[in-house]
Amino acid sequence: MISRPRRNHPPAAQHGFLLIEILVSLVIIAFGLLALAGFVTKATTLAVDTVQRTRASALLSDMSGRLVTNKKLAVAGDYVAATQPATGYGTPGATSTVCPGAGVAGADLCNWHNLLLGANDAQTDGNAAALGYRGCLSRDVAAPIFTITVAWGGTTPGEPGASPNSDCGEDQFGDDAYRRVLRTTVRIPDLEN
């Protein structure tokens, strides 16, 4: 007797089971990819905020260095100009200019204004809106202490109800929750007395 190989037919209940497994796997993969996309978006936003804060820190350090270099209180007082724009240096719509040689403080303020605008950045083509930094200077009348502030607009809102404790750049970045501020103080000794 010739025996034929026996075929094992799966029971009728198992037909299409492989298709359901594939669909469930696709749904799980889709959720994983959505979570990964959210992570990449958040990481990119944090990276942009970090770059902005680093640049603001460099701008703050630049003006601090300019102030400290002069070492005379009389000259340092010229940095807090009566003509400082209400919104600070680096105001949008202002154009970068060739800085005149009218005094050290005037030239330094002009150069700092251009840096805030991004006039020296090849990547922004001098587009102030691309950077959005504002710089403000003030002086304590009772002491030779100068406060330098750099404000900019962040990509995400800050903590609810926590607005920066400075009026530099106020109402310049839309909702105030997006405004970020870095500030430092510089003490200039009175070397003339």
PDB file of C-alpha atoms in Angstrom:
ATOM      1  CA  MET A   1       0.000   0.000   0.000  1.00  0.00           C
ATOM      2  CA  ILE A   2       1.256   3.353  -0.948  1.00  0.00           C
ATOM      3  CA  SER A   3       1.031   5.868   1.748  1.00  0.00           C
ATOM      4  CA  ARG A   4       0.608   9.441   0.942  1.00  0.00           C
ATOM      5  CA  PRO A   5       2.057  12.147   3.099  1.00  0.00           C
ATOM      6  CA  ARG A   6      -0.525  13.526   5.334  1.00  0.00           C
ATOM      7  CA  ARG A   7      -1.235  17.194   5.213  1.00  0.00           C
ATOM      8  CA  ASN A   8      -1.838  18.938   8.446  1.00  0.00           C
ATOM      9  CA  HIS A   9      -4.588  21.420   7.941  1.00  0.00           C
ATOM     10  CA  PRO A  10      -4.935  23.963  10.704  1.00  0.00           C
ATOM     11  CA  PRO A  11      -8.321  24.068  12.278  1.00  0.00           C
ATOM     12  CA  ALA A  12     -10.715  26.575  10.754  1.00  0.00           C
ATOM     13  CA  ALA A  13     -10.493  28.845  13.825  1.00  0.00           C
ATOM     14  CA  GLN A  14      -6.837  29.612  13.129  1.00  0.00           C
ATOM     15  CA  HIS A  15      -7.323  30.975   9.604  1.00  0.00           C
ATOM     16  CA  GLY A  16      -6.406  34.711   9.485  1.00  0.00           C
ATOM     17  CA  PHE A  17      -4.621  34.655  12.839  1.00  0.00           C
ATOM     18  CA  LEU A  18      -1.359  35.774  11.238  1.00  0.00           C
ATOM     19  CA  LEU A  19      -3.086  38.851   9.785  1.00  0.00           C
ATOM     20  CA  ILE A  20      -4.315  39.936  13.238  1.00  0.00           C
ATOM     21  CA  GLU A  21      -0.804  39.528  14.662  1.00  0.00           C
ATOM     22  CA  ILE A  22       0.582  41.751  11.910  1.00  0.00           C
ATOM     23  CA  LEU A  23      -2.050  44.438  12.529  1.00  0.00           C
ATOM     24  CA  VAL A  24      -1.390  44.456  16.290  1.00  0.00           C
ATOM     25  CA  SER A  25       2.359  44.733  15.624  1.00  0.00           C
ATOM     26  CA  LEU A  26       1.767  47.668  13.271  1.00  0.00           C
ATOM     27  CA  VAL A  27      -0.323  49.485  15.887  1.00  0.00           C
ATOM     28  CA  ILE A  28       2.397  48.980  18.514  1.00  0.00           C
ATOM     29  CA  ILE A  29       5.079  50.221  16.108  1.00  0.00           C
ATOM     30  CA  ALA A  30       2.938  53.265  15.205  1.00  0.00           C
ATOM     31  CA  PHE A  31       2.625  54.236  18.891  1.00  0.00           C
ATOM     32  CA  GLY A  32       6.368  53.798  19.345  1.00  0.00           C
ATOM     33  CA  LEU A  33       7.105  56.024  16.331  1.00  0.00           C
ATOM     34  CA  LEU A  34       4.716  58.694  17.626  1.00  0.00           C
ATOM     35  CA  ALA A  35       6.491  58.675  20.984  1.00  0.00           C
ATOM     36  CA  LEU A  36       9.852  58.928  19.217  1.00  0.00           C
ATOM     37  CA  ALA A  37       8.630  61.886  17.130  1.00  0.00           C
ATOM     38  CA  GLY A  38       7.505  63.669  20.301  1.00  0.00           C
ATOM     39  CA  PHE A  39      10.895  63.048  21.890  1.00  0.00           C
ATOM     40  CA  VAL A  40      12.753  64.391  18.835  1.00  0.00           C
ATOM     41  CA  THR A  41      10.568  67.521  18.800  1.00  0.00           C
ATOM     42  CA  LYS A  42      11.173  68.189  22.497  1.00  0.00           C
ATOM     43  CA  ALA A  43      14.919  67.568  22.159  1.00  0.00           C
ATOM     44  CA  THR A  44      15.136  69.980  19.221  1.00  0.00           C
ATOM     45  CA  THR A  45      13.269  72.670  21.166  1.00  0.00           C
ATOM     46  CA  LEU A  46      15.591  72.260  24.152  1.00  0.00           C
ATOM     47  CA  ALA A  47      18.640  72.437  21.876  1.00  0.00           C
ATOM     48  CA  VAL A  48      17.413  75.708  20.337  1.00  0.00           C
ATOM     49  CA  ASP A  49      16.767  77.166  23.807  1.00  0.00           C
ATOM     50  CA  THR A  50      20.273  76.167  24.876  1.00  0.00           C
ATOM     51  CA  VAL A  51      21.847  77.832  21.845  1.00  0.00           C
ATOM     52  CA  GLN A  52      19.856  81.013  22.510  1.00  0.00           C
ATOM     53  CA  ARG A  53      20.922  81.094  26.166  1.00  0.00           C
ATOM     54  CA  THR A  54      24.565  80.534  25.188  1.00  0.00           C
ATOM     55  CA  ARG A  55      24.440  83.397  22.706  1.00  0.00           C
ATOM     56  CA  ALA A  56      22.768  85.684  25.282  1.00  0.00           C
ATOM     57  CA  SER A  57      25.511  84.800  27.743  1.00  0.00           C
ATOM     58  CA  ALA A  58      28.163  85.747  25.173  1.00  0.00           C
ATOM     59  CA  LEU A  59      26.423  89.077  24.489  1.00  0.00           C
ATOM     60  CA  LEU A  60      26.241  89.770  28.222  1.00  0.00           C
ATOM     61  CA  SER A  61      29.911  88.923  28.665  1.00  0.00           C
ATOM     62  CA  ASP A  62      30.833  91.147  25.721  1.00  0.00           C
ATOM     63  CA  MET A  63      29.267  94.254  27.244  1.00  0.00           C
ATOM     64  CA  SER A  64      30.621  93.408  30.711  1.00  0.00           C
ATOM     65  CA  GLY A  65      34.090  93.259  29.239  1.00  0.00           C
ATOM     66  CA  ARG A  66      33.630  96.583  27.466  1.00  0.00           C
ATOM     67  CA  LEU A  67      32.535  98.257  30.708  1.00  0.00           C
ATOM     68  CA  VAL A  68      35.308  96.778  32.839  1.00  0.00           C
ATOM     69  CA  THR A  69      37.973  97.667  30.271  1.00  0.00           C
ATOM     70  CA  ASN A  70      37.420 101.392  30.743  1.00  0.00           C
ATOM     71  CA  LYS A  71      38.189 101.315  34.477  1.00  0.00           C
ATOM     72  CA  LYS A  72      37.104 104.895  35.046  1.00  0.00           C
ATOM     73  CA  LEU A  73      33.781 105.667  36.608  1.00  0.00           C
ATOM     74  CA  ALA A  74      33.394 108.866  34.606  1.00  0.00           C
ATOM     75  CA  VAL A  75      33.792 106.984  31.308  1.00  0.00           C
ATOM     76  CA  ALA A  76      31.667 104.037  32.481  1.00  0.00           C
ATOM     77  CA  GLY A  77      28.850 106.464  33.287  1.00  0.00           C
ATOM     78  CA  ASP A  78      28.662 107.316  29.577  1.00  0.00           C
ATOM     79  CA  TYR A  79      27.450 103.764  28.862  1.00  0.00           C
ATOM     80  CA  VAL A  80      24.110 104.427  30.530  1.00  0.00           C
ATOM     81  CA  ALA A  81      22.961 106.818  27.877  1.00  0.00           C
ATOM     82  CA  ALA A  82      19.870 108.952  28.076  1.00  0.00           C
ATOM     83  CA  THR A  83      19.218 107.915  24.480  1.00  0.00           C
ATOM     84  CA  GLN A  84      18.906 104.202  25.267  1.00  0.00           C
ATOM     85  CA  PRO A  85      15.868 102.879  23.400  1.00  0.00           C
ATOM     86  CA  ALA A  86      12.890 102.135  25.625  1.00  0.00           C
ATOM     87  CA  THR A  87      12.936  98.504  24.522  1.00  0.00           C
ATOM     88  CA  GLY A  88      16.706  98.264  24.772  1.00  0.00           C
ATOM     89  CA  TYR A  89      19.433  98.012  22.201  1.00  0.00           C
ATOM     90  CA  GLY A  90      18.898  95.585  19.352  1.00  0.00           C
ATOM     91  CA  THR A  91      15.307  96.685  18.723  1.00  0.00           C
ATOM     92  CA  PRO A  92      13.780  95.174  15.567  1.00  0.00           C
ATOM     93  CA  GLY A  93      13.438  97.570  12.685  1.00  0.00           C
ATOM     94  CA  ALA A  94      16.680  99.261  13.674  1.00  0.00           C
ATOM     95  CA  THR A  95      19.432  98.780  11.208  1.00  0.00           C
ATOM     96  CA  SER A  96      23.012  97.972  11.883  1.00  0.00           C
ATOM     97  CA  THR A  97      25.243 100.943  11.415  1.00  0.00           C
ATOM     98  CA  VAL A  98      28.860 101.746  10.953  1.00  0.00           C
ATOM     99  CA  CYS A  99      29.849 102.819  14.413  1.00  0.00           C
ATOM    100  CA  PRO A 100      31.184 106.344  14.736  1.00  0.00           C
ATOM    101  CA  GLY A 101      34.319 107.206  16.598  1.00  0.00           C
ATOM    102  CA  ALA A 102      32.377 109.466  18.994  1.00  0.00           C
ATOM    103  CA  GLY A 103      33.847 108.322  22.278  1.00  0.00           C
ATOM    104  CA  VAL A 104      34.613 104.876  23.588  1.00  0.00           C
ATOM    105  CA  ALA A 105      31.187 104.369  25.172  1.00  0.00           C
ATOM    106  CA  GLY A 106      29.326 105.479  22.037  1.00  0.00           C
ATOM    107  CA  ALA A 107      31.344 103.162  19.814  1.00  0.00           C
ATOM    108  CA  ASP A 108      30.953 100.254  22.253  1.00  0.00           C
ATOM    109  CA  LEU A 109      27.175 100.745  22.502  1.00  0.00           C
ATOM    110  CA  CYS A 110      26.906 100.935  18.722  1.00  0.00           C
ATOM    111  CA  ASN A 111      28.953  97.744  18.295  1.00  0.00           C
ATOM    112  CA  TRP A 112      26.912  95.959  20.974  1.00  0.00           C
ATOM    113  CA  HIS A 113      23.699  97.070  19.265  1.00  0.00           C
ATOM    114  CA  ASN A 114      24.978  95.544  16.015  1.00  0.00           C
ATOM    115  CA  LEU A 115      25.855  92.298  17.802  1.00  0.00           C
ATOM    116  CA  LEU A 116      22.365  92.127  19.326  1.00  0.00           C
ATOM    117  CA  LEU A 117      20.899  92.588  15.848  1.00  0.00           C
ATOM    118  CA  GLY A 118      23.041  89.789  14.477  1.00  0.00           C
ATOM    119  CA  ALA A 119      24.704  92.102  11.980  1.00  0.00           C
ATOM    120  CA  ASN A 120      27.964  90.169  12.236  1.00  0.00           C
ATOM    121  CA  ASP A 121      26.337  86.767  11.718  1.00  0.00           C
ATOM    122  CA  ALA A 122      26.744  85.279   8.269  1.00  0.00           C
ATOM    123  CA  GLN A 123      23.977  82.785   9.055  1.00  0.00           C
ATOM    124  CA  THR A 124      21.285  85.398   9.692  1.00  0.00           C
ATOM    125  CA  ASP A 125      22.281  87.994   7.089  1.00  0.00           C
ATOM    126  CA  GLY A 126      21.767  90.653   9.760  1.00  0.00           C
ATOM    127  CA  ASN A 127      18.114  89.688  10.228  1.00  0.00           C
ATOM    128  CA  ALA A 128      17.167  90.943  13.694  1.00  0.00           C
ATOM    129  CA  ALA A 129      13.986  88.869  13.758  1.00  0.00           C
ATOM    130  CA  ALA A 130      16.042  85.683  13.470  1.00  0.00           C
ATOM    131  CA  LEU A 131      17.784  86.356  16.790  1.00  0.00           C
ATOM    132  CA  GLY A 132      15.523  88.712  18.697  1.00  0.00           C
ATOM    133  CA  TYR A 133      17.891  89.867  21.426  1.00  0.00           C
ATOM    134  CA  ARG A 134      17.526  93.097  23.420  1.00  0.00           C
ATOM    135  CA  GLY A 135      20.186  94.624  25.628  1.00  0.00           C
ATOM    136  CA  CYS A 136      19.637  97.086  28.471  1.00  0.00           C
ATOM    137  CA  LEU A 137      22.025  98.980  30.735  1.00  0.00           C
ATOM    138  CA  SER A 138      21.314 100.699  34.019  1.00  0.00           C
ATOM    139  CA  ARG A 139      23.305 102.164  36.889  1.00  0.00           C
ATOM    140  CA  ASP A 140      22.653 102.252  40.606  1.00  0.00           C
ATOM    141  CA  VAL A 141      22.759 105.935  41.505  1.00  0.00           C
ATOM    142  CA  ALA A 142      24.008 105.272  45.028  1.00  0.00           C
ATOM    143  CA  ALA A 143      26.944 103.050  44.048  1.00  0.00           C
ATOM    144  CA  PRO A 144      29.159 102.499  41.015  1.00  0.00           C
ATOM    145  CA  ILE A 145      27.264  99.325  40.110  1.00  0.00           C
ATOM    146  CA  PHE A 146      26.042  98.776  36.556  1.00  0.00           C
ATOM    147  CA  THR A 147      23.437  96.202  35.595  1.00  0.00           C
ATOM    148  CA  ILE A 148      23.623  94.658  32.138  1.00  0.00           C
ATOM    149  CA  THR A 149      20.624  92.694  30.907  1.00  0.00           C
ATOM    150  CA  VAL A 150      20.066  90.657  27.754  1.00  0.00           C
ATOM    151  CA  ALA A 151      16.523  89.545  26.931  1.00  0.00           C
ATOM    152  CA  TRP A 152      15.293  87.262  24.160  1.00  0.00           C
ATOM    153  CA  GLY A 153      12.232  85.297  23.141  1.00  0.00           C
ATOM    154  CA  GLY A 154      12.273  81.591  23.939  1.00  0.00           C
ATOM    155  CA  THR A 155      10.636  78.894  21.839  1.00  0.00           C
ATOM    156  CA  THR A 156       8.494  77.579  24.687  1.00  0.00           C
ATOM    157  CA  PRO A 157       6.689  79.382  27.490  1.00  0.00           C
ATOM    158  CA  GLY A 158       8.312  79.471  30.909  1.00  0.00           C
ATOM    159  CA  GLU A 159       6.708  78.349  34.122  1.00  0.00           C
ATOM    160  CA  PRO A 160       3.149  79.640  34.567  1.00  0.00           C
ATOM    161  CA  GLY A 161       3.102  82.935  36.457  1.00  0.00           C
ATOM    162  CA  ALA A 162       6.907  83.235  36.462  1.00  0.00           C
ATOM    163  CA  SER A 163       7.852  86.242  34.367  1.00  0.00           C
ATOM    164  CA  PRO A 164      11.390  87.632  34.379  1.00  0.00           C
ATOM    165  CA  ASN A 165      12.191  90.174  37.076  1.00  0.00           C
ATOM    166  CA  SER A 166      13.297  92.821  34.563  1.00  0.00           C
ATOM    167  CA  ASP A 167      11.603  95.226  32.195  1.00  0.00           C
ATOM    168  CA  CYS A 168      14.255  94.763  29.491  1.00  0.00           C
ATOM    169  CA  GLY A 169      12.510  93.616  26.314  1.00  0.00           C
ATOM    170  CA  GLU A 170       9.098  93.706  27.971  1.00  0.00           C
ATOM    171  CA  ASP A 171       6.216  93.273  25.479  1.00  0.00           C
ATOM    172  CA  GLN A 172       8.727  92.617  22.681  1.00  0.00           C
ATOM    173  CA  PHE A 173       8.314  88.854  22.343  1.00  0.00           C
ATOM    174  CA  GLY A 174       4.557  88.402  22.310  1.00  0.00           C
ATOM    175  CA  ASP A 175       3.318  86.761  25.489  1.00  0.00           C
ATOM    176  CA  ASP A 176       5.662  87.633  28.358  1.00  0.00           C
ATOM    177  CA  ALA A 177       5.869  83.939  29.272  1.00  0.00           C
ATOM    178  CA  TYR A 178       8.228  83.491  26.300  1.00  0.00           C
ATOM    179  CA  ARG A 179      10.641  86.231  27.379  1.00  0.00           C
ATOM    180  CA  ARG A 180      13.939  85.061  28.861  1.00  0.00           C
ATOM    181  CA  VAL A 181      16.441  87.284  30.671  1.00  0.00           C
ATOM    182  CA  LEU A 182      20.082  87.018  31.707  1.00  0.00           C
ATOM    183  CA  ARG A 183      21.548  89.733  33.904  1.00  0.00           C
ATOM    184  CA  THR A 184      24.843  90.559  35.523  1.00  0.00           C
ATOM    185  CA  THR A 185      26.206  93.396  37.597  1.00  0.00           C
ATOM    186  CA  VAL A 186      29.563  95.103  37.199  1.00  0.00           C
ATOM    187  CA  ARG A 187      31.213  97.264  39.832  1.00  0.00           C
ATOM    188  CA  ILE A 188      33.460  99.994  38.476  1.00  0.00           C
ATOM    189  CA  PRO A 189      35.829 101.464  41.086  1.00  0.00           C
ATOM    190  CA  ASP A 190      36.223 105.209  41.272  1.00  0.00           C
ATOM    191  CA  LEU A 191      39.936 105.456  40.446  1.00  0.00           C
ATOM    192  CA  GLU A 192      39.910 109.224  40.157  1.00  0.00           C
ATOM    193  CA  ASN A 193      39.487 109.932  43.896  1.00  0.00           C
TER     194      ASN A 193
END
